[in-house]
Coordinates of N, CA, C and O in Angstrom, one line a residue:
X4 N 0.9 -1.2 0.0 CA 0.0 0.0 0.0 C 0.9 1.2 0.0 O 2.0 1.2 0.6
X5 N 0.5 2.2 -0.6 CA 1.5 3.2 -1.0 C 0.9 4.0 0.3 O -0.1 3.8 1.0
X6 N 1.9 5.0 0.5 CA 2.0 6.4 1.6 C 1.0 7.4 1.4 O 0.5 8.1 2.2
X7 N 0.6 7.5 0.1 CA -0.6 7.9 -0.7 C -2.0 7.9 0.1 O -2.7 8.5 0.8
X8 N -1.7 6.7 -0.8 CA -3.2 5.7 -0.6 C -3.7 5.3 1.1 O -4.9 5.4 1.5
X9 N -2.6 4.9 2.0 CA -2.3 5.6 3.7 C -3.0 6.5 4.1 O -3.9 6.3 5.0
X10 N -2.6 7.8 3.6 CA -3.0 9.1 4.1 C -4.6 9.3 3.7 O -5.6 9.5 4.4
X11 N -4.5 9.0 2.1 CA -6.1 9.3 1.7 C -7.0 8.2 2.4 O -8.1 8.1 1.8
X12 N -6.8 7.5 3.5 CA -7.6 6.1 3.8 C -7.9 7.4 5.2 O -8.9 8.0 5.7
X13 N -6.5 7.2 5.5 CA -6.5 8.3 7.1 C -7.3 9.5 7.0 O -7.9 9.9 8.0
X14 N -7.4 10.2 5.9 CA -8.0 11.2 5.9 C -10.2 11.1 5.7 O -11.1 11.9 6.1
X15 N -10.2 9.9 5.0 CA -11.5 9.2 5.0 C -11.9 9.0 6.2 O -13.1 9.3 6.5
X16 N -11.4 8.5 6.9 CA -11.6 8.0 8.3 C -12.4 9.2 9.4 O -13.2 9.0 10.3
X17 N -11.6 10.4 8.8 CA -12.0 11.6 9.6 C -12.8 12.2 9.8 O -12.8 13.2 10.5
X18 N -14.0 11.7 9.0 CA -15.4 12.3 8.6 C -16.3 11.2 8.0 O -15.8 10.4 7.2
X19 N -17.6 11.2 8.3 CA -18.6 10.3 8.3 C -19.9 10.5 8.0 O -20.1 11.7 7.8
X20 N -20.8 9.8 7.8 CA -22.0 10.2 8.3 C -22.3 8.9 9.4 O -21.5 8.1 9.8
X21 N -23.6 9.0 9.8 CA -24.2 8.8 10.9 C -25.6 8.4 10.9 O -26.4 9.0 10.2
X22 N -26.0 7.5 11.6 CA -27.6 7.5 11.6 C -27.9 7.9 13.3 O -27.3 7.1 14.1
X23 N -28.6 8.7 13.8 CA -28.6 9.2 14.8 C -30.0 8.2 15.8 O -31.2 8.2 15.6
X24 N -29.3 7.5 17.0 CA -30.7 7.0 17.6 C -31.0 7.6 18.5 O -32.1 7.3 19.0
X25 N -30.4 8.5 19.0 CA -31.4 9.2 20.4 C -30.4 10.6 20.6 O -29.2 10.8 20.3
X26 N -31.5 11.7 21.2 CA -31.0 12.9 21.4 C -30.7 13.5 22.8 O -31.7 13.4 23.6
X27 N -29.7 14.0 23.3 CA -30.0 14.3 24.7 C -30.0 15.4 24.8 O -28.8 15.6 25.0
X28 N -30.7 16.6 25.0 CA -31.1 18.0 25.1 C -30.8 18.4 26.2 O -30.6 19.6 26.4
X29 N -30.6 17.7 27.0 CA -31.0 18.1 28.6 C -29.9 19.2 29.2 O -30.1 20.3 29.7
X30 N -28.4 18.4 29.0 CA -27.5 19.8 29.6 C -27.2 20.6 28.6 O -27.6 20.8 27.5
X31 N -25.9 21.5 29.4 CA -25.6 22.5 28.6 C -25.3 22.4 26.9 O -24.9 23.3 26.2
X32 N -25.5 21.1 26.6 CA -24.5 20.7 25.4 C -25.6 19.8 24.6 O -25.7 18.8 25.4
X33 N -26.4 19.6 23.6 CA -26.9 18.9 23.0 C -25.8 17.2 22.9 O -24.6 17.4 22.7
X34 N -26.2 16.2 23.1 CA -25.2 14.9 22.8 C -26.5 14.1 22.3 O -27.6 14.0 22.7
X35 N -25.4 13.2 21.1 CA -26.3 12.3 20.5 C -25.8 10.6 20.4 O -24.7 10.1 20.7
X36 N -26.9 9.7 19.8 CA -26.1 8.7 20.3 C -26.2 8.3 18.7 O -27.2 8.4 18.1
X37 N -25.1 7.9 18.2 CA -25.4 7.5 16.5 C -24.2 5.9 16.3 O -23.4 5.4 17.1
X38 N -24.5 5.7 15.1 CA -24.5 4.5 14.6 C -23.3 4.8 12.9 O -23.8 4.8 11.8
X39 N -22.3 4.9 13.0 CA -21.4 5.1 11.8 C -21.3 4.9 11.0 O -22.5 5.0 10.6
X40 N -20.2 4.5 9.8 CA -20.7 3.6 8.5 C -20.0 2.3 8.9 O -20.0 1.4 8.1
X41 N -19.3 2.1 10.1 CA -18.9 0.5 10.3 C -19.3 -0.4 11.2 O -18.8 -1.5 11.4
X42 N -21.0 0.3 11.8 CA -21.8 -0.7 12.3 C -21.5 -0.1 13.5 O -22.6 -0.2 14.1
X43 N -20.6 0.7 14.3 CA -19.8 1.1 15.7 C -20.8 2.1 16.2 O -20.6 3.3 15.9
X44 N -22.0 1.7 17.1 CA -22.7 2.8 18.2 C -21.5 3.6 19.1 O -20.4 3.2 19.5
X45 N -22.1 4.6 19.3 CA -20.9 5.5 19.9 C -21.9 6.6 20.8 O -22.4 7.5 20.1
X46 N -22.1 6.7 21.5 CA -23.4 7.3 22.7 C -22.5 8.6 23.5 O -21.3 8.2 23.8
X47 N -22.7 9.6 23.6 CA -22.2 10.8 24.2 C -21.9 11.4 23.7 O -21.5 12.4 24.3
X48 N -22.0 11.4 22.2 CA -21.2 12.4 21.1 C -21.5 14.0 21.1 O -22.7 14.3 21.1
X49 N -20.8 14.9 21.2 CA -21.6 16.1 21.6 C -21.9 16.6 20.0 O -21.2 16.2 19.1
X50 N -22.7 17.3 19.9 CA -23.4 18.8 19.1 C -22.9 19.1 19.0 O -22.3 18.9 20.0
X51 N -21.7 20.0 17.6 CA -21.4 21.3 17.1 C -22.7 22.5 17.1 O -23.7 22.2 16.4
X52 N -22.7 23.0 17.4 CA -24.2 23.6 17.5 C -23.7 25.2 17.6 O -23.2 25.6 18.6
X53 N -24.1 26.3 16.4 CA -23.8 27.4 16.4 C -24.6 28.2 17.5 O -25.7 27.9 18.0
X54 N -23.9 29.3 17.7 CA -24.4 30.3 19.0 C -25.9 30.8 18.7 O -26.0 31.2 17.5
X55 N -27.2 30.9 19.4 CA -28.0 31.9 19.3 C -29.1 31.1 18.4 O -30.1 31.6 17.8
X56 N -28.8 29.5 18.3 CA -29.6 28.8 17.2 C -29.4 26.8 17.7 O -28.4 26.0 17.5
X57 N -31.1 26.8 18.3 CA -30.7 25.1 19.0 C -32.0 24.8 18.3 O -33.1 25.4 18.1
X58 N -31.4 23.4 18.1 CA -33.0 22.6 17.6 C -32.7 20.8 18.0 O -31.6 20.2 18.3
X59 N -33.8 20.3 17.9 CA -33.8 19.0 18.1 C -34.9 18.1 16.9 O -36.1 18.0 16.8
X60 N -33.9 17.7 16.2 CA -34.6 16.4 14.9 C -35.6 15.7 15.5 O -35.6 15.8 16.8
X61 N -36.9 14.7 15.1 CA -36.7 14.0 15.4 C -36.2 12.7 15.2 O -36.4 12.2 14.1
X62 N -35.6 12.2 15.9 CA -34.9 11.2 15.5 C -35.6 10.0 14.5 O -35.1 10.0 13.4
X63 N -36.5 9.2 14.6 CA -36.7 8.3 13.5 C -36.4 9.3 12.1 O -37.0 10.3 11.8
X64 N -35.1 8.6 11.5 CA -35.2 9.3 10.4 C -33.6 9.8 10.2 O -32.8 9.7 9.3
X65 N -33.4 10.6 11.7 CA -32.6 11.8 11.2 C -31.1 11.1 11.2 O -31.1 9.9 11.5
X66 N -29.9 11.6 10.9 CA -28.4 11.4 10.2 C -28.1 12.7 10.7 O -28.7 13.7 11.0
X67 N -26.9 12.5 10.8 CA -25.9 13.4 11.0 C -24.5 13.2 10.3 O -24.2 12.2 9.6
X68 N -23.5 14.1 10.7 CA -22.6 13.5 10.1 C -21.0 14.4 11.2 O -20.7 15.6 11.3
X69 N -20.2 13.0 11.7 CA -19.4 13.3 12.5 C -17.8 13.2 12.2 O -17.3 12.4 11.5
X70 N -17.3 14.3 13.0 CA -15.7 13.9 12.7 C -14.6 13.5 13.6 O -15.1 14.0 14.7
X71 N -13.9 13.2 13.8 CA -13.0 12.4 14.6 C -11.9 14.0 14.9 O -11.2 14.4 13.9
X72 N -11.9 14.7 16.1 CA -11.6 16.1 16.7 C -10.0 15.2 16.3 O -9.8 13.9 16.4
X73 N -9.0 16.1 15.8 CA -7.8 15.7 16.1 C -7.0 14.4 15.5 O -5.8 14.0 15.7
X74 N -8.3 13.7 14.6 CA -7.9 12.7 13.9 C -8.0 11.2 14.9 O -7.7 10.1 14.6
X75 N -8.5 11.9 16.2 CA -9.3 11.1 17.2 C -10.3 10.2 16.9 O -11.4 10.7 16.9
X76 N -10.2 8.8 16.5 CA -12.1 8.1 16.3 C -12.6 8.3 17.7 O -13.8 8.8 17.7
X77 N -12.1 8.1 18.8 CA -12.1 8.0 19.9 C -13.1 9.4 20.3 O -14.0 9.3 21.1
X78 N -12.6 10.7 19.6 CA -13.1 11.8 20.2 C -14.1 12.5 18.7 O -13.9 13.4 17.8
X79 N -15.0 11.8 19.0 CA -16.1 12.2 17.9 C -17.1 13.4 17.8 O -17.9 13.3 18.8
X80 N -17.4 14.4 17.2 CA -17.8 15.5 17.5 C -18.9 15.1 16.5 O -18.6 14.2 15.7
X81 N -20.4 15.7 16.5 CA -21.7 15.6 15.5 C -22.0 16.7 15.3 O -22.3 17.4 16.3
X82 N -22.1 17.4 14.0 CA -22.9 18.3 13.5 C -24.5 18.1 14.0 O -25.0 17.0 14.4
X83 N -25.0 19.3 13.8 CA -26.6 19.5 14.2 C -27.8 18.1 13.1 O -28.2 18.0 11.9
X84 N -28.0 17.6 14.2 CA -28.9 16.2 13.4 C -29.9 17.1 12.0 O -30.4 18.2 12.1
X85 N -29.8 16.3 11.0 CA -31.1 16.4 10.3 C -31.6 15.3 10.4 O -31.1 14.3 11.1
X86 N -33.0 15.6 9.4 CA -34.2 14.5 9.5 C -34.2 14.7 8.1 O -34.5 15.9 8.0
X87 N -34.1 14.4 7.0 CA -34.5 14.3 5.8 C -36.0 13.5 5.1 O -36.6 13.7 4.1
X88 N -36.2 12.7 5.9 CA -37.7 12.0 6.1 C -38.9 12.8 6.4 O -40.0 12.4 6.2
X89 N -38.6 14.3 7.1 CA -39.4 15.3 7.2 C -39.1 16.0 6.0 O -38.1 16.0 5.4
X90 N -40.7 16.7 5.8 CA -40.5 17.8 4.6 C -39.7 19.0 4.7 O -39.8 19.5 5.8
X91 N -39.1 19.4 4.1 CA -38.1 20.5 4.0 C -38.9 21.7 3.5 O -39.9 21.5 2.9
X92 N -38.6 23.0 3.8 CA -39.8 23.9 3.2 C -39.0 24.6 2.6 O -38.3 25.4 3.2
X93 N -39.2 24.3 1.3 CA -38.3 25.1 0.2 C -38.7 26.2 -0.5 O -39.0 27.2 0.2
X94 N -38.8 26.2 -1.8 CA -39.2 27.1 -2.6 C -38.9 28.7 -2.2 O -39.7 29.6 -2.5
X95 N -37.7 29.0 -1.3 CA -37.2 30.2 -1.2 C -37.0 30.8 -1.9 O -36.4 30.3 -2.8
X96 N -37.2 32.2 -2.1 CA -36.5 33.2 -2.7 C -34.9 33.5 -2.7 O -34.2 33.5 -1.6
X97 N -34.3 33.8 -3.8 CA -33.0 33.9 -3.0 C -32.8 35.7 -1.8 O -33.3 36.8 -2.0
X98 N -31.8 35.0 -0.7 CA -32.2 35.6 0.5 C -33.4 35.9 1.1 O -34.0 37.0 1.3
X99 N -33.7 34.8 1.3 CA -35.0 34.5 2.1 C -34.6 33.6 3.0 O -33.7 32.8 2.8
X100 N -35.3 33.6 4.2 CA -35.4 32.4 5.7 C -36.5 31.6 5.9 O -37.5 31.9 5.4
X101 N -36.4 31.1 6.3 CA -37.1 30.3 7.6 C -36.9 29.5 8.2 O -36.3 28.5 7.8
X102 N -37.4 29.6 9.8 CA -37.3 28.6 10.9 C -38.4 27.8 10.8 O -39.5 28.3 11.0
X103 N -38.3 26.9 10.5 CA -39.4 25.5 10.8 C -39.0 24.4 11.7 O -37.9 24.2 12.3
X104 N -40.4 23.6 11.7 CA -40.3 22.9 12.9 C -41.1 21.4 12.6 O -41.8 21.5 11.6
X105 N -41.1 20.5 13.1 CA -41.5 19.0 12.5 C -43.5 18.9 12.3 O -44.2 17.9 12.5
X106 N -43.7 19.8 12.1 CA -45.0 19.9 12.2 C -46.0 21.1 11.5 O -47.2 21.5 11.8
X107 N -44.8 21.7 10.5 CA -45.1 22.8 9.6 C -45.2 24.4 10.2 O -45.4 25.3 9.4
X108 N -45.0 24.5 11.3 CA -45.2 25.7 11.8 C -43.9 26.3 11.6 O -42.9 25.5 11.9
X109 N -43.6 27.5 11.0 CA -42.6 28.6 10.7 C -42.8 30.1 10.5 O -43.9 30.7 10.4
X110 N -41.7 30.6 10.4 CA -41.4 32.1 10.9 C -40.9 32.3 9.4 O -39.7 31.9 9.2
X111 N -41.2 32.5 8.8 CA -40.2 33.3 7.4 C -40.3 34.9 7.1 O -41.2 35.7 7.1
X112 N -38.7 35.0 7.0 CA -38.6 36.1 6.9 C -38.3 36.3 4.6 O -37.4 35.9 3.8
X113 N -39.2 36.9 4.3 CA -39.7 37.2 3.0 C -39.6 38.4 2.3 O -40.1 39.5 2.4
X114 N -38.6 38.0 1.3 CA -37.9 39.2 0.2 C -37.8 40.4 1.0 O -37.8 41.4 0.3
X115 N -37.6 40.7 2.5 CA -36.5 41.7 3.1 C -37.4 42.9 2.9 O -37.0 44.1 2.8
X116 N -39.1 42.5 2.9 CA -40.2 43.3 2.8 C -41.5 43.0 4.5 O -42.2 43.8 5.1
X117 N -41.3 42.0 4.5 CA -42.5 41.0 5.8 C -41.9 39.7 6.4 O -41.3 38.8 5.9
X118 N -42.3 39.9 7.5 CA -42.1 38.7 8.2 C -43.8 37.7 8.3 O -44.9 38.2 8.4
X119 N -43.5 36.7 8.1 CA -45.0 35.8 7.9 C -44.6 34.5 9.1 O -43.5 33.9 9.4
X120 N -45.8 34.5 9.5 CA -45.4 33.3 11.0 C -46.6 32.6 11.0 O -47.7 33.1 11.1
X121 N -46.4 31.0 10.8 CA -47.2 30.2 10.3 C -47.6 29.2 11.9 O -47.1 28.1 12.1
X122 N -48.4 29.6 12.6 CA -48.4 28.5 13.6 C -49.7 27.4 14.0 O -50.9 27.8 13.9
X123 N -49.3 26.5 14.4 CA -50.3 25.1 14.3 C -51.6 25.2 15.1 O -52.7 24.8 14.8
X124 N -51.2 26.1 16.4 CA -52.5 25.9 17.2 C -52.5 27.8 17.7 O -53.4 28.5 17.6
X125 N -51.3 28.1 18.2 CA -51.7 29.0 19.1 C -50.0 30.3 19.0 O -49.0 29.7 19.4
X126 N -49.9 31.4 18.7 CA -49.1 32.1 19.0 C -48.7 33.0 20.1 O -49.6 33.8 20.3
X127 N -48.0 33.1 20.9 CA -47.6 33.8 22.4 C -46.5 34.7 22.0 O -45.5 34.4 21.3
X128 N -46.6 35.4 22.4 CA -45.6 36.5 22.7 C -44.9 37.3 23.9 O -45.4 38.4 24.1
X129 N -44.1 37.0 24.5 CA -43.9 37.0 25.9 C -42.6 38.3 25.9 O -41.8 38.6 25.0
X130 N -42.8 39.0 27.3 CA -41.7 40.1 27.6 C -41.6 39.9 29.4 O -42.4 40.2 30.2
X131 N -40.5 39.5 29.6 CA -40.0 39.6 30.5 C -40.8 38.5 31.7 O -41.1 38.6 32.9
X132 N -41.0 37.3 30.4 CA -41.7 36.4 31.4 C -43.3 36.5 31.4 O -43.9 35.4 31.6
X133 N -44.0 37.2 31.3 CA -45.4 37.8 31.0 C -45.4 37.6 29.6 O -44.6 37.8 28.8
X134 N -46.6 37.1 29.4 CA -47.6 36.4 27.9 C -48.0 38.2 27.9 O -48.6 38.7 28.9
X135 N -47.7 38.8 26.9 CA -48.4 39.9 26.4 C -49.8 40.3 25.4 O -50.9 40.9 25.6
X136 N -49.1 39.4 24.0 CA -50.2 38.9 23.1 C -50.4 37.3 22.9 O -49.4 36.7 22.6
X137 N -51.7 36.5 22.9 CA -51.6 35.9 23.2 C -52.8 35.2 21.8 O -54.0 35.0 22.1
X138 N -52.4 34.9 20.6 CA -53.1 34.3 19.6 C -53.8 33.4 18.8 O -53.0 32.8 18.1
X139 N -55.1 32.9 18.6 CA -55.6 32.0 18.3 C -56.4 31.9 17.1 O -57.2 32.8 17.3
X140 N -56.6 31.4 16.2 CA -57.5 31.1 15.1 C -58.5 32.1 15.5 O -58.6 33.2 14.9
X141 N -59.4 32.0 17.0 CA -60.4 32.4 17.1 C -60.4 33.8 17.8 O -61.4 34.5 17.7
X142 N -58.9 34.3 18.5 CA -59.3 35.2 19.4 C -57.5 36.0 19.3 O -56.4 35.6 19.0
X143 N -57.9 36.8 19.7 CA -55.9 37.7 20.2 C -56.8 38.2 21.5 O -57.9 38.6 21.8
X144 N -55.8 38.0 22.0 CA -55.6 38.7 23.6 C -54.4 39.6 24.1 O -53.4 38.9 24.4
X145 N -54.3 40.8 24.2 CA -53.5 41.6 24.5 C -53.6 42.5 25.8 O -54.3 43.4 26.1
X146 N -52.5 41.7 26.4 CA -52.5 42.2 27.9 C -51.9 43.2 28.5 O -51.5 43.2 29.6
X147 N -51.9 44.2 27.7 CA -51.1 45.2 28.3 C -51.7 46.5 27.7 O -52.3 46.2 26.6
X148 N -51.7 48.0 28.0 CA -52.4 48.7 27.0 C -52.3 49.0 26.0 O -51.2 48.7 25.6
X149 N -52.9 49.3 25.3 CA -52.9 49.8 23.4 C -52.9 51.4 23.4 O -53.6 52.1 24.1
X150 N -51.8 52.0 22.3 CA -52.1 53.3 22.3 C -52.2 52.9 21.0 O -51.7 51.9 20.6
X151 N -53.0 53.6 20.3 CA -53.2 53.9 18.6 C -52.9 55.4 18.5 O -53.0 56.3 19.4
X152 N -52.6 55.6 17.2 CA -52.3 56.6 16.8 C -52.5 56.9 15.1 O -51.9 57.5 14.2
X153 N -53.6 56.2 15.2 CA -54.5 56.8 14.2 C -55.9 55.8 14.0 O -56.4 55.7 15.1
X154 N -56.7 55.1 13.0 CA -58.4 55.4 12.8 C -58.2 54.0 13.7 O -57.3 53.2 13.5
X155 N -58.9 53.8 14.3 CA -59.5 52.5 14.2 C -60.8 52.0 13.7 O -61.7 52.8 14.0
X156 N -61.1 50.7 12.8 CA -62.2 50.3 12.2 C -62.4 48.9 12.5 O -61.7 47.9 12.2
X157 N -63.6 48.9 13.2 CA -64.5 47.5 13.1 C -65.7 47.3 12.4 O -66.5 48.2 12.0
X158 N -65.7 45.9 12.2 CA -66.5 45.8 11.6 C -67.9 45.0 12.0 O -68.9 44.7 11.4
X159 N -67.5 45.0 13.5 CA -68.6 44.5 14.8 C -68.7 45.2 15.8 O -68.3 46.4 15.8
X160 N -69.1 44.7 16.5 CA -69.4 45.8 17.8 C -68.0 45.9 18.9 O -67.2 45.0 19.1
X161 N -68.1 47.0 19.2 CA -67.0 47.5 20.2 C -67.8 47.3 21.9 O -68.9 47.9 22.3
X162 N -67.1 46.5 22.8 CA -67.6 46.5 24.0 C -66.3 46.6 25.1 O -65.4 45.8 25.3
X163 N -66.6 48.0 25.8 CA -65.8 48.4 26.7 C -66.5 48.2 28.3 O -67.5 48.8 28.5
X164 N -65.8 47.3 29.2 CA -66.4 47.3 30.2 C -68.0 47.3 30.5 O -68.6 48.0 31.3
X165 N -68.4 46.0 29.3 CA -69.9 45.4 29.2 C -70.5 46.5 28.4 O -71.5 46.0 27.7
X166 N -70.3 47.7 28.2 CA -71.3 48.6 27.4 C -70.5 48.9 25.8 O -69.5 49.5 25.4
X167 N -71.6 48.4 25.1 CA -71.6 47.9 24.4 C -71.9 49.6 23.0 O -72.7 50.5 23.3
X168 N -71.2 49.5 22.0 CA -70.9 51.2 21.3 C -71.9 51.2 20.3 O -72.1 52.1 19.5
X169 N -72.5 49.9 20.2 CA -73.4 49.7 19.5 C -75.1 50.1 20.0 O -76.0 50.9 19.8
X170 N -75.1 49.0 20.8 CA -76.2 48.9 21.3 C -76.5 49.5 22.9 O -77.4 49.1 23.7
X171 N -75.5 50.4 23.2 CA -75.8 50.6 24.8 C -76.9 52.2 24.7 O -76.9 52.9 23.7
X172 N -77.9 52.5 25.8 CA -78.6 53.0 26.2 C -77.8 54.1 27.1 O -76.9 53.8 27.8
X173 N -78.3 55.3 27.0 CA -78.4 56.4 27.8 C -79.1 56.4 28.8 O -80.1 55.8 28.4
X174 N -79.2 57.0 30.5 CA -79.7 57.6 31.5 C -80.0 58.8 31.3 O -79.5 59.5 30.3
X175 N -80.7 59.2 32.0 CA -81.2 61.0 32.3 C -81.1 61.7 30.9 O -80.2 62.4 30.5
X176 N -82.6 61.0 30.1 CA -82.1 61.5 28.8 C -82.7 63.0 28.5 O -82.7 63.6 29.6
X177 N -83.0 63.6 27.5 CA -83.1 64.8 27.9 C -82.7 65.3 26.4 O -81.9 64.8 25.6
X178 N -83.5 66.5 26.3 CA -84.4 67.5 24.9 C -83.4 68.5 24.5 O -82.6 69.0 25.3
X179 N -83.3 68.8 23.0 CA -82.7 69.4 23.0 C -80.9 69.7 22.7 O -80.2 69.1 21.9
X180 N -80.4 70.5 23.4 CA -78.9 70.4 23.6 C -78.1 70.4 24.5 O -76.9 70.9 24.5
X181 N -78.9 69.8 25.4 CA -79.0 69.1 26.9 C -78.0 67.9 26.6 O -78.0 67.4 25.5
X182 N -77.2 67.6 27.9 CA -76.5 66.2 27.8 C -76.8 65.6 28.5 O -76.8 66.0 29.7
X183 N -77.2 64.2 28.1 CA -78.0 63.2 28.5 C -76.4 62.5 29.9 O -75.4 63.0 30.4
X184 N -77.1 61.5 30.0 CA -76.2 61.0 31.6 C -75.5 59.7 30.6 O -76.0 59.4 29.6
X185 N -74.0 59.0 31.1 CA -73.2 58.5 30.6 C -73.9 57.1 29.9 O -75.1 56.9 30.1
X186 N -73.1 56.2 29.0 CA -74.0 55.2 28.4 C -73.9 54.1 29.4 O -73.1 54.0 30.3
X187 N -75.2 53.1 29.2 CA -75.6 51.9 30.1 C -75.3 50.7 29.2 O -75.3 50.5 28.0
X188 N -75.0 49.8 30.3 CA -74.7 48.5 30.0 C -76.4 48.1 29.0 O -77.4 48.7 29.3
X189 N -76.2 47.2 28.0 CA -77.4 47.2 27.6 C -78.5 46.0 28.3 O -79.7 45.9 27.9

């Protein structure tokens, strides 16, 4: 065997793929447990995982692909799992995003004009621990005050503390250009 053909074996060796069987999220360090191309389970392998961005595959399905730190088999590092068995959500524009997630819900950020946010049951929006807006197919709830600063338009009834802008009734009514007494609950 030539010194060549040696080094190019050694240098194969240094990088892999992976079929990934279980995830461990729990400490500071994502670790995974995967399966090589020579049959060799290998359990503890940590995450390369860039700053400010964590996710977890799920596993039936997902691959990875690891390298031996130092030319170490021994000391195996794993890029961030994919799942390729899950749909990928493509058809981007170029420079376009999105974060998705195994159940179609995503955040895309779109031709650097709107953000569009696609979610399955329910959107939250939290500040400092406190749910502020709080979203649903059927309802938004917003817990903190509203200032507007300019029209507001509905297209139903407006009800402020039971009285109703529609249908609420006057007290001490009265002729004229007399002012009647404040509006009643209807």
């Amino acid at each position: 065997m030539s010194i060549a053909h040696e080094i190019a074996q050694r240098m194969r060796s240094l990088f892999g793929r992976a079929v990934v069987h279980s995830v461990d999220d729990s400490g500071s360090g994502q670790r995974v447990t995967v399966e090589g191309r020579t049959g060799h389970v290998r359990s503890d392998v940590p995450v390369h995982q860039q700053f400010g961005l964590s996710s977890r595959a799920p596993v039936d399905g997902a691959i990875t692909h690891v390298f031996a730190a130092g030319g170490d088999e021994a000391d195996l590092v794993a890029l961030p799992p994919a799942n390729p068995s899950l749909a990928h959500l493509g058809g981007l524009a170029e420079g376009e995003t999105v974060l998705y997630d195994a159940v179609g819900q995503a955040v895309y950020l779109e031709d650097g004009k709107f953000v569009r946010i696609q979610a399955a049951q329910e959107m939250k929006v939290e500040i400092g621990g406190n749910v502020i807006l709080d979203l649903t197919a059927t309802l938004a709830t917003l817990s903190v005050d509203l200032q507007v600063n300019g029209k507001i338009t509905a297209t139903g009834d407006v009800v402020g503390e039971g009285i109703s802008l529609h249908d609420h009734r006057h007290t001490q009514v009265k002729t004229g250009t007399d002012t009647s007494g404040p509006p009643q609950a209807s």
